[in-house]
PDB file of C-alpha atoms in Angstrom:
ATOM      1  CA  UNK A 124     -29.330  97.601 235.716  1.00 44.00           C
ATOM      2  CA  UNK A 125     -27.810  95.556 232.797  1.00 48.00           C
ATOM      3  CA  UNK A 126     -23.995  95.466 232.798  1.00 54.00           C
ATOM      4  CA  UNK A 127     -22.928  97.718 229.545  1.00 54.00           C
ATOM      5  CA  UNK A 128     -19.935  95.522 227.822  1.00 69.00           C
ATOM      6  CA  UNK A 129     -21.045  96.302 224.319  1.00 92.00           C
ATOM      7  CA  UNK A 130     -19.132  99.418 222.398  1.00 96.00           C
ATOM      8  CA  UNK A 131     -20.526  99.912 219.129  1.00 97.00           C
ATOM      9  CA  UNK A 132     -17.877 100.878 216.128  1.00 97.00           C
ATOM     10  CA  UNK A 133     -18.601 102.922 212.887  1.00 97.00           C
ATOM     11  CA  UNK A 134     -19.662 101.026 210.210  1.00 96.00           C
ATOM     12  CA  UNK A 135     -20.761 103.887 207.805  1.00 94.00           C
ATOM     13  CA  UNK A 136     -19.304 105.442 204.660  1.00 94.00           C
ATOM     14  CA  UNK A 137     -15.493 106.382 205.485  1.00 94.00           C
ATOM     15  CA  UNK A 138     -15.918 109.550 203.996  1.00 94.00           C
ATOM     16  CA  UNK A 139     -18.427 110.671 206.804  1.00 93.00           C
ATOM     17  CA  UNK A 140     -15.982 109.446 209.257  1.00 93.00           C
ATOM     18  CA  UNK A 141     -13.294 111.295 207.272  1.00 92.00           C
ATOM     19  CA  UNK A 142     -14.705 114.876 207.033  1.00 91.00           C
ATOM     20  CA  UNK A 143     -15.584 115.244 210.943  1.00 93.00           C
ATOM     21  CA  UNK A 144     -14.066 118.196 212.143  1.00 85.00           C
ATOM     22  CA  UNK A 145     -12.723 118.698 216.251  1.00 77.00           C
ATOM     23  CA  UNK A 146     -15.543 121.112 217.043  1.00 78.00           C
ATOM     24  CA  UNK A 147     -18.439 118.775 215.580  1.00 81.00           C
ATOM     25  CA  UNK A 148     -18.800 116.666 218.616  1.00 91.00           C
ATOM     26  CA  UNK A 149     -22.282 116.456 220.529  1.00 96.00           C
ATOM     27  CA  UNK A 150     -23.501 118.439 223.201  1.00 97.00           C
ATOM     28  CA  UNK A 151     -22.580 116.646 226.585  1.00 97.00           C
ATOM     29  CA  UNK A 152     -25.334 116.405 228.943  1.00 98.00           C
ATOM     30  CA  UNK A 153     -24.289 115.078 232.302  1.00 97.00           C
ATOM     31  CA  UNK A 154     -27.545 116.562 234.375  1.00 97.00           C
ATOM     32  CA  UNK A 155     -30.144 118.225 234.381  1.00 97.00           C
ATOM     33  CA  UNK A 156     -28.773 121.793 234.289  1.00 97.00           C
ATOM     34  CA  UNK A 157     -27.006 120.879 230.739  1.00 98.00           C
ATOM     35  CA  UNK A 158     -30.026 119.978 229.610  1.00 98.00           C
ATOM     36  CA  UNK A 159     -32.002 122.484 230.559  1.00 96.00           C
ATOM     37  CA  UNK A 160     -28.829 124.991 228.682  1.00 97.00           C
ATOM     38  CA  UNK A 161     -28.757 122.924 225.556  1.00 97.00           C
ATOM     39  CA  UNK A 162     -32.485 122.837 224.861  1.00 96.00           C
ATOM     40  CA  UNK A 163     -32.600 126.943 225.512  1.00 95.00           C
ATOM     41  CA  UNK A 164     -30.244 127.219 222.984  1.00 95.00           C
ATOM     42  CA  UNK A 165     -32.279 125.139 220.244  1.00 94.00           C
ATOM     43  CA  UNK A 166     -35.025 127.278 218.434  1.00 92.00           C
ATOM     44  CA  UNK A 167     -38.123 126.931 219.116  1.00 88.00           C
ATOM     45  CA  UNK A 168     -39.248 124.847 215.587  1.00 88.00           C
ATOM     46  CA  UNK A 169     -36.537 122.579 216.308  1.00 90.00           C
ATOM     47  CA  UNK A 170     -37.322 121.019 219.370  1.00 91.00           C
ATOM     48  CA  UNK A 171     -40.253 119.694 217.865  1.00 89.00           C
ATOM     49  CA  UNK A 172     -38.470 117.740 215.983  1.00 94.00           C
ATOM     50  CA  UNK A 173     -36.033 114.770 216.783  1.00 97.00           C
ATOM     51  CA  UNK A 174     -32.301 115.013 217.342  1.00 97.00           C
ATOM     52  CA  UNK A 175     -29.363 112.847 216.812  1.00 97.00           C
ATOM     53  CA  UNK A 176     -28.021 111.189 220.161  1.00 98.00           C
ATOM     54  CA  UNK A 177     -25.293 108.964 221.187  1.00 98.00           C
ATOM     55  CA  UNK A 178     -24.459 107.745 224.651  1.00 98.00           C
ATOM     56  CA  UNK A 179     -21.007 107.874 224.727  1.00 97.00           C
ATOM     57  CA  UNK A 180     -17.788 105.616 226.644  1.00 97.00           C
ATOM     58  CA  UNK A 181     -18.256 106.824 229.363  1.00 97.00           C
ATOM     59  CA  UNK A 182     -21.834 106.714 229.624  1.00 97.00           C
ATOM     60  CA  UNK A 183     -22.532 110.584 228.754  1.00 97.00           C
ATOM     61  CA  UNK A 184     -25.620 111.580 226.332  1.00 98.00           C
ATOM     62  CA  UNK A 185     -24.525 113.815 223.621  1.00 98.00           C
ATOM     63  CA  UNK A 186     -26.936 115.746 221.304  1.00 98.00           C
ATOM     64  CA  UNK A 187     -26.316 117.122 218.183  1.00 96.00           C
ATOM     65  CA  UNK A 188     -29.162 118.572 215.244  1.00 93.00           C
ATOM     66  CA  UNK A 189     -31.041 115.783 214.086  1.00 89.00           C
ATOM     67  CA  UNK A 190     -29.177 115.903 210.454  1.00 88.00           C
ATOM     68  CA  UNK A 191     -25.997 115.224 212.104  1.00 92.00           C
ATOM     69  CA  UNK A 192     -23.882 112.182 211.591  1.00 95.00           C
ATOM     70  CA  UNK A 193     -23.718 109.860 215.064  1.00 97.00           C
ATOM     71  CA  UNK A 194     -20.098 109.616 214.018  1.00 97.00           C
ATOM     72  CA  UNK A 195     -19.628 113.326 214.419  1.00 96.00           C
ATOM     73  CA  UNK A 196     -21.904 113.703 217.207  1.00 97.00           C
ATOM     74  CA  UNK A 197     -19.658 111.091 218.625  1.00 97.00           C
ATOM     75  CA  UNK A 198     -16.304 112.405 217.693  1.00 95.00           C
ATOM     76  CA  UNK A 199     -15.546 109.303 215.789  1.00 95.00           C
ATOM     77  CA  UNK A 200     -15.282 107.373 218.928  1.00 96.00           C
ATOM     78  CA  UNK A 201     -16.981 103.820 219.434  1.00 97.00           C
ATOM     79  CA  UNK A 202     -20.211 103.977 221.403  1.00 98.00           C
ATOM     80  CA  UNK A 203     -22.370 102.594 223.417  1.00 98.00           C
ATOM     81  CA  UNK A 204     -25.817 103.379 221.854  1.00 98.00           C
ATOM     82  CA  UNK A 205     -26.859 105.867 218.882  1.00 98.00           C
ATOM     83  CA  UNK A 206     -30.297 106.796 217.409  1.00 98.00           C
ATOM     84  CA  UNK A 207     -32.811 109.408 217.671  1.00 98.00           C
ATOM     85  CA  UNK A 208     -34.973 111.401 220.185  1.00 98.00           C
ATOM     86  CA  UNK A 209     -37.563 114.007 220.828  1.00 97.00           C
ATOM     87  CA  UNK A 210     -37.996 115.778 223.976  1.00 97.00           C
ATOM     88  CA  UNK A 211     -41.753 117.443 225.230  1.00 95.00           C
ATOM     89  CA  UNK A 212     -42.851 119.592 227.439  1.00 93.00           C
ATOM     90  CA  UNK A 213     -44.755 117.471 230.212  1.00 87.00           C
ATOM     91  CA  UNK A 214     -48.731 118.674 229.959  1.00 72.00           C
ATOM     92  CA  UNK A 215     -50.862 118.351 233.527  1.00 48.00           C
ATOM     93  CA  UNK A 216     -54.217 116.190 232.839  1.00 44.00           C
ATOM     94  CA  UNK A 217     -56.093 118.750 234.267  1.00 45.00           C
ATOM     95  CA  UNK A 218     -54.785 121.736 231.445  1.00 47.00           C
ATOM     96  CA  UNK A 219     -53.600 122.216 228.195  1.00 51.00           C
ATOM     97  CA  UNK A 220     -50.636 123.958 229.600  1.00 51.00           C
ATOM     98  CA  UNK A 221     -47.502 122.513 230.051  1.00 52.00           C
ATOM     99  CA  UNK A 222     -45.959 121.783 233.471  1.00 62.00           C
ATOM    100  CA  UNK A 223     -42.750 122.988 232.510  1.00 79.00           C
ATOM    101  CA  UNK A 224     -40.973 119.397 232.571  1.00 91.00           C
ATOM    102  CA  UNK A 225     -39.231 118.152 229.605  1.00 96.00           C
ATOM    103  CA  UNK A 226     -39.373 114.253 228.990  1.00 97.00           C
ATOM    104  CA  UNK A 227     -38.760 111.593 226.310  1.00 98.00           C
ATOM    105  CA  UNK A 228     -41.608 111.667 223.530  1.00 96.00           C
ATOM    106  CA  UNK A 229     -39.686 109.551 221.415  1.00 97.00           C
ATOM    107  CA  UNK A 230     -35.898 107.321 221.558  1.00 98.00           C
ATOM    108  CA  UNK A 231     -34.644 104.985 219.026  1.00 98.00           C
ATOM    109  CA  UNK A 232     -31.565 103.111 218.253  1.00 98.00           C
ATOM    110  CA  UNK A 233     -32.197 104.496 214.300  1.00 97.00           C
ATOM    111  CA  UNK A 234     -28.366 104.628 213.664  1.00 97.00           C
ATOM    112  CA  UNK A 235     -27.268 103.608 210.277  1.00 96.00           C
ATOM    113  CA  UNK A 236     -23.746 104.312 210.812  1.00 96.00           C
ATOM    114  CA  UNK A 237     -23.627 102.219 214.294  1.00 98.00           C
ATOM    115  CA  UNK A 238     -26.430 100.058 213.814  1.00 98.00           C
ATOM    116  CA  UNK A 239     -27.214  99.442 217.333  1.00 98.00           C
ATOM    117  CA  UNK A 240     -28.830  96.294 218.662  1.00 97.00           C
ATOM    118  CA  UNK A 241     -31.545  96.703 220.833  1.00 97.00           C
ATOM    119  CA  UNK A 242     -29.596  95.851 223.954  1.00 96.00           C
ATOM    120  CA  UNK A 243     -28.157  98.983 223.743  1.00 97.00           C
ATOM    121  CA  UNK A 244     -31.242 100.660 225.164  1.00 98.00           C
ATOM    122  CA  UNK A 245     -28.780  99.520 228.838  1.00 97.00           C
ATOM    123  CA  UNK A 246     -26.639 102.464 227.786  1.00 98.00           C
ATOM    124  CA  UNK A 247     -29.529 105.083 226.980  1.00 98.00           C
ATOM    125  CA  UNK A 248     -31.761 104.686 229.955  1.00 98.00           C
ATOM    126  CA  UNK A 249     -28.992 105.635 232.609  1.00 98.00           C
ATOM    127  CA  UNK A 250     -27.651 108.381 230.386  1.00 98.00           C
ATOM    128  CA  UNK A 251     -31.079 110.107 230.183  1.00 98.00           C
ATOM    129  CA  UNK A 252     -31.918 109.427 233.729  1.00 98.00           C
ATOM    130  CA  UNK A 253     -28.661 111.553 234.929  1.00 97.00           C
ATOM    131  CA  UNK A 254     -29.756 114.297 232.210  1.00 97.00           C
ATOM    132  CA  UNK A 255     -33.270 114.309 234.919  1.00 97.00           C
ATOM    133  CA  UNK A 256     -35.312 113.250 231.962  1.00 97.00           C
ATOM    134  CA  UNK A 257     -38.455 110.888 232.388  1.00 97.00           C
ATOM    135  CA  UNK A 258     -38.358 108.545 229.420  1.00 97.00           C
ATOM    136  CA  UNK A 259     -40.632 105.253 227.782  1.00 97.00           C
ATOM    137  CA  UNK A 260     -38.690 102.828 229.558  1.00 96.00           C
ATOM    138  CA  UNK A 261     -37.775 101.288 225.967  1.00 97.00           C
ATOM    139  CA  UNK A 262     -37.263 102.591 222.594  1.00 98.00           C
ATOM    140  CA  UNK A 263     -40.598 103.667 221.034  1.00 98.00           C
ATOM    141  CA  UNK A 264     -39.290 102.951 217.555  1.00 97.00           C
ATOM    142  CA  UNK A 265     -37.051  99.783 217.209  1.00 97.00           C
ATOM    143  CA  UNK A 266     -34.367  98.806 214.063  1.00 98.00           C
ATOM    144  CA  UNK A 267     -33.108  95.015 214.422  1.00 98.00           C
ATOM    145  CA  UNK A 268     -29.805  95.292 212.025  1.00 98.00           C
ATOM    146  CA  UNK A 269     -28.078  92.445 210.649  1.00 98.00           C
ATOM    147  CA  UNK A 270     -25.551  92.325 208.557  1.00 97.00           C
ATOM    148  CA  UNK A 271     -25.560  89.447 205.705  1.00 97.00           C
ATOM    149  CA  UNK A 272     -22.811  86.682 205.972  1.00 96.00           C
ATOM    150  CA  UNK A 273     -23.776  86.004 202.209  1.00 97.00           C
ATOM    151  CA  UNK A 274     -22.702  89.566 200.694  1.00 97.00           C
ATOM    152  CA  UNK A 275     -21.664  91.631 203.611  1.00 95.00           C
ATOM    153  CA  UNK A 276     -24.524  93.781 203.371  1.00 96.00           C
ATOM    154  CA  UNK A 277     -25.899  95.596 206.436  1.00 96.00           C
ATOM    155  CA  UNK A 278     -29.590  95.212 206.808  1.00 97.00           C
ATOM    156  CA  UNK A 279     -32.742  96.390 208.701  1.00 97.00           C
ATOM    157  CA  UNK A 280     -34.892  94.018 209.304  1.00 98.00           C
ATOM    158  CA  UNK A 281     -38.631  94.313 208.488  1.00 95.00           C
ATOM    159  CA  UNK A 282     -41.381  92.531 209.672  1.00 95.00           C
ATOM    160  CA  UNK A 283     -39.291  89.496 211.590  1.00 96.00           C
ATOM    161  CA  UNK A 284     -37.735  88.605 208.084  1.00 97.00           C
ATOM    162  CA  UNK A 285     -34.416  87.391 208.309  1.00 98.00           C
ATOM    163  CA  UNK A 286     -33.765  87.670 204.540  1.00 98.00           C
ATOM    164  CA  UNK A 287     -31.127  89.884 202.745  1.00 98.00           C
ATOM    165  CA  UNK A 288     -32.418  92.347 200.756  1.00 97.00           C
ATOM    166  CA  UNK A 289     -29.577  92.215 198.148  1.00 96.00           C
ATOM    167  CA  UNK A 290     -29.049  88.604 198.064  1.00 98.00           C
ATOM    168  CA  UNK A 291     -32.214  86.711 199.645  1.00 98.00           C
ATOM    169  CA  UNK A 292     -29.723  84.816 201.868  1.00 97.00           C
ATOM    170  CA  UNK A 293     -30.376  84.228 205.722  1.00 98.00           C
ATOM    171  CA  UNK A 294     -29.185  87.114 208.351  1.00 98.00           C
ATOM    172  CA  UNK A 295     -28.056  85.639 211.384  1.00 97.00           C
ATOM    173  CA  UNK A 296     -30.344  86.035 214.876  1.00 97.00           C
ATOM    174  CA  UNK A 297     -28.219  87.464 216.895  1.00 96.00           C
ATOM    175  CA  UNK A 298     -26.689  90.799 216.402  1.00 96.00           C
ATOM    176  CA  UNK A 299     -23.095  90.918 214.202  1.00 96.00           C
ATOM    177  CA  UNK A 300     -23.304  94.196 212.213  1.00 96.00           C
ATOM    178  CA  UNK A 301     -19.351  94.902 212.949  1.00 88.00           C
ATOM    179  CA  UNK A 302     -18.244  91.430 212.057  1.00 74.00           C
ATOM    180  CA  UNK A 303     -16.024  91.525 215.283  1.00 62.00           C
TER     181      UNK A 303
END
């Protein structure tokens, strides 16, 4: 397992960071039995649908409705991965009907307000595997941010190019959304 030395700061609108309130933080899951609590507790329509994760200092997965801030689902704390994911009931091959095991369908690092780098994936595979879920292995859906040196804009980038959108000039290869 990769050694997790990376924290991830906001970098988002200070008036999200602003307005989150002591009660807003994510859902800890720890093991399997939280999970298992905190996906009872979601309605049915909704766990179809992605939700908003973070993985936490201390290495614990928090969940939080998909339209939720990472910041908030965070507490405002630094973390060490952020994004999206989408949990499914495990099918058998030989039936339509579901085993009755909940896995990963879909992770990503899709965090605009922490812009994680892809190593951050380190900090999301251990998390999930102590919440007992069976995951990809890797995100399924993968942002590379950069920020521009040029005009301080933050960027996703598209398609391998290394250009900023707001002022054509070249992002950097390695990772430096934070400007630490």
């Amino acid at each position: 397992m990769a050694t997790l030395t990376r924290r991830y700061r906001y970098v988002g609108p200070a008036d999200i960071r602003a307005a989150i309130r002591p009660e807003s933080g994510g859902y800890r899951v720890t093991c399997p039995g939280d999970f298992l609590r905190w996906v009872s507790s979601v309605a049915e329509p909704e766990r179809a649908e992605p939700v908003t994760y973070v993985v936490d200092l201390t290495g614990v997965l928090r969940l939080a409705p998909r339209r939720s801030e990472h910041v908030s689902c965070a507490e405002g704390q630094d973390v060490l991965a952020a994004g999206e994911v989408a949990f499914e009931l495990e099918s058998t091959r030989r039936s339509a009907a579901s085993s009755g095991r909940w896995v990963v369908g879909y992770v990503s690092n899709q965090s605009t307000g922490y812009c994680p780098d892809l190593d951050s994936w380190a900090a999301v595979a251990p998390a999930l595997d102590r919440a007992g879920l069976p995951h990809p292995g890797g995100f399924t859906a993968e942002l590379v941010f950069r920020r521009c040196p040029d005009c301080d804009l933050r960027n996703v980038v598209r398609d391998g190019d290394f250009t900023c959108v707001g002022c054509d000039g070249e992002l950097p290869p390695h990772w430096n959304v934070d400007g630490r």
